[in-house]
CSV table of C-alpha atoms in Angstrom, one decimal:
chain,number,residue,atom,x,y,z
A,68,MET,CA,0.0,0.0,0.0
A,69,THR,CA,1.3,3.5,-0.9
A,70,ARG,CA,2.2,5.6,2.1
A,71,LYS,CA,-0.1,8.6,2.7
A,72,ILE,CA,1.5,12.0,2.9
A,73,ASP,CA,-0.3,14.7,4.8
A,74,THR,CA,2.6,16.8,6.1
A,75,ILE,CA,5.2,18.9,4.3
A,76,LEU,CA,8.3,20.3,5.9
A,77,PHE,CA,10.3,23.0,4.1
A,78,ASP,CA,13.7,24.5,4.5
A,79,LEU,CA,13.6,28.3,4.2
A,80,ASP,CA,16.6,29.8,2.5
A,81,GLY,CA,17.2,28.7,-1.0
A,82,THR,CA,13.9,26.7,-1.0
A,83,LEU,CA,11.0,29.0,-0.2
A,84,ILE,CA,12.8,32.3,-0.4
A,85,ASN,CA,15.7,33.4,-2.5
A,86,THR,CA,18.3,34.6,0.0
A,87,ILE,CA,21.3,33.3,-1.9
A,88,ASP,CA,22.6,36.8,-3.0
A,89,LEU,CA,22.2,38.0,0.6
A,90,ILE,CA,24.0,35.0,2.1
A,91,ILE,CA,26.9,35.2,-0.3
A,92,ALA,CA,27.2,39.0,0.2
A,93,SER,CA,27.1,38.6,4.0
A,94,PHE,CA,29.8,35.9,3.8
A,95,GLN,CA,32.0,38.0,1.5
A,96,HIS,CA,31.6,41.1,3.6
A,97,THR,CA,32.6,39.2,6.8
A,98,LEU,CA,35.5,37.4,5.2
A,99,LYS,CA,36.8,40.7,3.8
A,100,VAL,CA,36.8,42.1,7.3
A,101,TYR,CA,38.7,39.2,8.8
A,102,PHE,CA,40.9,38.1,5.9
A,103,PRO,CA,41.4,41.3,3.9
A,104,GLU,CA,44.4,39.8,2.0
A,105,ARG,CA,42.2,37.0,0.5
A,106,THR,CA,39.5,37.1,-2.0
A,107,TYR,CA,36.6,34.6,-1.6
A,108,PRO,CA,34.9,34.1,-5.0
A,109,ARG,CA,31.2,33.2,-5.2
A,110,GLU,CA,31.9,29.6,-6.1
A,111,GLU,CA,34.0,29.1,-2.9
A,112,VAL,CA,31.4,30.9,-0.7
A,113,VAL,CA,28.7,28.6,-2.0
A,114,SER,CA,30.4,25.7,-0.3
A,115,PHE,CA,29.9,27.4,3.1
A,116,ILE,CA,26.1,27.5,2.7
A,117,GLY,CA,24.1,24.9,4.8
A,118,PRO,CA,25.6,24.4,8.2
A,119,PRO,CA,25.1,26.9,11.0
A,120,LEU,CA,27.4,29.9,11.0
A,121,SER,CA,29.2,28.7,14.2
A,122,GLU,CA,30.4,25.6,12.3
A,123,THR,CA,31.5,27.4,9.2
A,124,PHE,CA,33.3,30.2,11.0
A,125,GLY,CA,34.7,27.8,13.6
A,126,ARG,CA,36.4,25.9,10.8
A,127,LEU,CA,37.6,29.1,9.0
A,128,ASN,CA,38.8,31.1,12.1
A,129,PRO,CA,38.8,29.0,15.3
A,130,GLY,CA,38.1,31.0,18.5
A,131,HIS,CA,36.6,34.0,16.6
A,132,GLU,CA,33.2,32.4,15.7
A,133,GLU,CA,31.1,34.7,17.8
A,134,GLU,CA,32.5,38.0,16.6
A,135,MET,CA,32.4,36.8,13.0
A,136,ILE,CA,28.7,35.8,13.5
A,137,HIS,CA,28.0,39.3,14.8
A,138,GLU,CA,29.6,40.9,11.8
A,139,TYR,CA,27.8,38.6,9.4
A,140,ARG,CA,24.4,39.2,11.0
A,141,SER,CA,24.8,43.0,11.2
A,142,PHE,CA,25.4,43.1,7.5
A,143,ASN,CA,22.7,40.5,6.8
A,144,HIS,CA,20.0,42.4,8.7
A,145,ALA,CA,20.9,45.8,7.2
A,146,ASN,CA,20.7,44.4,3.7
A,147,HIS,CA,18.0,41.8,4.1
A,148,ASP,CA,15.0,43.4,2.5
A,149,ARG,CA,17.1,44.8,-0.4
A,150,LEU,CA,18.6,41.5,-1.5
A,151,VAL,CA,15.9,38.9,-0.7
A,152,THR,CA,13.6,37.9,-3.5
A,153,GLU,CA,10.8,35.4,-4.1
A,154,TYR,CA,10.9,32.2,-6.2
A,155,GLU,CA,8.4,31.9,-8.9
A,156,GLY,CA,5.5,29.6,-8.1
A,157,VAL,CA,6.1,29.3,-4.3
A,158,GLN,CA,3.1,31.4,-3.2
A,159,GLU,CA,0.6,29.7,-5.5
A,160,THR,CA,1.9,26.3,-4.6
A,161,LEU,CA,1.6,27.0,-0.9
A,162,ASP,CA,-2.0,28.2,-1.5
A,163,THR,CA,-2.7,24.9,-3.4
A,164,LEU,CA,-1.2,22.8,-0.6
A,165,LYS,CA,-3.0,24.6,2.1
A,166,ASP,CA,-6.3,24.4,0.3
A,167,ALA,CA,-5.7,20.6,-0.2
A,168,GLY,CA,-5.4,20.2,3.6
A,169,TYR,CA,-1.7,19.6,4.0
A,170,GLN,CA,-0.2,20.7,7.3
A,171,MET,CA,3.1,22.5,6.8
A,172,ALA,CA,6.1,23.7,8.8
A,173,ILE,CA,9.5,25.4,8.2
A,174,VAL,CA,12.7,23.7,9.4
A,175,THR,CA,15.6,26.1,9.1
A,176,SER,CA,19.2,26.5,10.5
A,177,LYS,CA,18.7,30.2,10.9
A,178,ARG,CA,18.1,32.0,14.2
A,179,ARG,CA,14.4,32.5,14.8
A,180,ASP,CA,14.5,36.3,14.5
A,181,THR,CA,16.4,36.2,11.3
A,182,ALA,CA,14.1,33.5,9.9
A,183,PHE,CA,11.0,35.5,10.6
A,184,GLN,CA,12.5,38.5,8.9
A,185,GLY,CA,12.3,36.5,5.7
A,186,ILE,CA,9.0,34.8,6.5
A,187,GLU,CA,7.3,38.2,7.1
A,188,LEU,CA,8.9,39.9,4.2
A,189,MET,CA,7.5,37.2,1.8
A,190,LYS,CA,4.2,37.0,3.7
A,191,LEU,CA,4.5,33.3,4.5
A,192,ASN,CA,3.2,33.5,8.1
A,193,ALA,CA,-0.3,32.1,7.4
A,194,TYR,CA,1.0,28.8,5.9
A,195,PHE,CA,3.3,27.8,8.8
A,196,PRO,CA,2.0,27.3,12.3
A,197,VAL,CA,5.3,25.7,13.3
A,198,VAL,CA,8.7,27.1,12.6
A,199,ILE,CA,11.8,25.2,13.9
A,200,SER,CA,14.9,27.4,13.9
A,201,LEU,CA,18.4,27.1,15.3
A,202,ASP,CA,17.1,28.4,18.6
A,203,GLU,CA,14.9,25.4,19.2
A,204,VAL,CA,17.5,22.7,18.7
A,205,THR,CA,20.5,21.3,20.3
A,206,ARG,CA,21.5,19.3,17.2
A,207,TYR,CA,21.1,20.7,13.8
A,208,LYS,CA,20.5,19.3,10.3
A,209,PRO,CA,21.6,16.7,9.1
A,210,ASP,CA,20.6,15.3,12.5
A,211,PRO,CA,16.9,14.3,12.6
A,212,GLN,CA,16.2,16.5,15.7
A,213,PRO,CA,14.9,19.6,13.8
A,214,VAL,CA,12.6,17.5,11.6
A,215,ASP,CA,11.4,15.5,14.7
A,216,LEU,CA,10.5,18.7,16.5
A,217,ALA,CA,8.6,20.0,13.6
A,218,LEU,CA,6.6,16.8,13.3
A,219,GLU,CA,5.9,16.9,17.0
A,220,GLY,CA,4.8,20.5,16.8
A,221,LEU,CA,2.3,19.6,14.1
A,222,GLY,CA,1.2,16.3,15.7
A,223,ALA,CA,2.4,14.5,12.7
A,224,THR,CA,4.5,11.4,12.0
A,225,ALA,CA,7.6,10.9,9.8
A,226,GLU,CA,5.8,8.1,7.9
A,227,HIS,CA,3.3,10.6,6.6
A,228,ALA,CA,5.7,13.5,5.9
A,229,ILE,CA,8.1,14.8,3.3
A,230,MET,CA,11.0,17.2,3.8
A,231,VAL,CA,11.7,19.6,1.0
A,232,GLY,CA,15.1,21.4,0.8
A,233,ASP,CA,17.9,22.8,-1.3
A,234,SER,CA,20.9,21.2,0.5
A,235,GLN,CA,22.2,17.8,1.5
A,236,HIS,CA,21.6,18.8,5.1
A,237,ASP,CA,17.9,19.0,4.4
A,238,ILE,CA,17.8,15.7,2.5
A,239,LEU,CA,19.8,13.8,5.1
A,240,SER,CA,17.9,15.3,8.0
A,241,GLY,CA,14.6,14.0,6.5
A,242,LYS,CA,16.1,10.6,5.7
A,243,ASN,CA,17.5,10.3,9.2
A,244,ALA,CA,14.0,11.1,10.6
A,245,GLY,CA,12.3,8.7,8.3
A,246,THR,CA,10.4,11.1,6.0
A,247,LEU,CA,10.3,11.2,2.2
A,248,THR,CA,12.6,13.8,0.8
A,249,ALA,CA,12.4,16.3,-2.1
A,250,GLY,CA,15.3,18.2,-3.5
A,251,VAL,CA,15.0,21.4,-5.5
A,252,ASP,CA,17.0,21.8,-8.6
A,253,TRP,CA,17.4,25.6,-8.2
A,254,THR,CA,19.8,24.8,-5.4
A,255,VAL,CA,22.9,27.1,-5.6
A,256,GLN,CA,25.1,24.0,-5.1
A,257,GLY,CA,23.8,22.5,-8.3
A,258,ALA,CA,21.1,19.9,-9.0
A,259,ASP,CA,23.5,17.1,-9.7
A,260,HIS,CA,25.2,17.6,-6.3
A,261,LEU,CA,21.9,17.5,-4.5
A,262,ALA,CA,20.6,14.5,-6.5
A,263,SER,CA,23.7,12.6,-5.4
A,264,PHE,CA,22.2,12.4,-1.9
A,265,GLU,CA,19.2,10.5,-3.5
A,266,PRO,CA,16.1,12.4,-2.5
A,267,ASP,CA,12.9,10.6,-3.4
A,268,VAL,CA,12.2,13.3,-6.0
A,269,MET,CA,13.9,16.3,-7.5
A,270,LEU,CA,11.6,19.3,-8.2
A,271,THR,CA,12.3,21.5,-11.2
A,272,SER,CA,9.7,24.0,-9.9
A,273,MET,CA,7.8,24.3,-6.6
A,274,ARG,CA,4.7,23.8,-8.8
A,275,ASP,CA,5.8,20.2,-9.3
A,276,LEU,CA,5.2,19.3,-5.6
A,277,PRO,CA,1.4,19.1,-5.6
A,278,GLU,CA,1.5,16.9,-8.6
A,279,TYR,CA,4.1,14.6,-7.1
A,280,LEU,CA,2.0,14.3,-3.9
A,281,LYS,CA,-1.1,13.1,-5.7
A,282,ALA,CA,0.5,9.6,-5.7
A,283,PHE,CA,0.4,9.7,-1.8
A,284,LYS,CA,-3.2,10.6,-1.2
């Protein structure tokens, strides 16, 4: 018997909202402050996207994580509304899914206040009664804890859920929690890279998701 899917969990950045230019600019600004002698091209900065800032900056500059995070967030907040844009088809897809009765949550590695800056800018509040951010977890994606907490908040189970995201951390977190997984081919790290982590489906547009889910009614 085909498993029934009634719950959809989404990553935020790079999946529901286009924050890629903002993230890359924030990294490049911060790295310029701390490593002025080096240039970090866009292609290299892309490899930093996914893990929490503490992990990335801890690897790049051990012992200076907190001050680098502060620099990053100051730039990020100041430039947020100027650089964040919407992805085509997201709003209408969320309307379709909500009307169809799916329950939905966001699972992000951002801090809660920063996540809600993007959620409110793109008017996504009404779709997501549960938002799991970095502030709610002790272990972050790819650990299953963020997904588990979102499912718990919705009163849902992994067997009946799918995790949608643009990085391997999203796919692995969903797999580790026992959900189906969907990758998005507009990922900044490249569709082939994300597909190598074997999500159950790769979406070429967010509009593909309702059609895919028809098989799990």
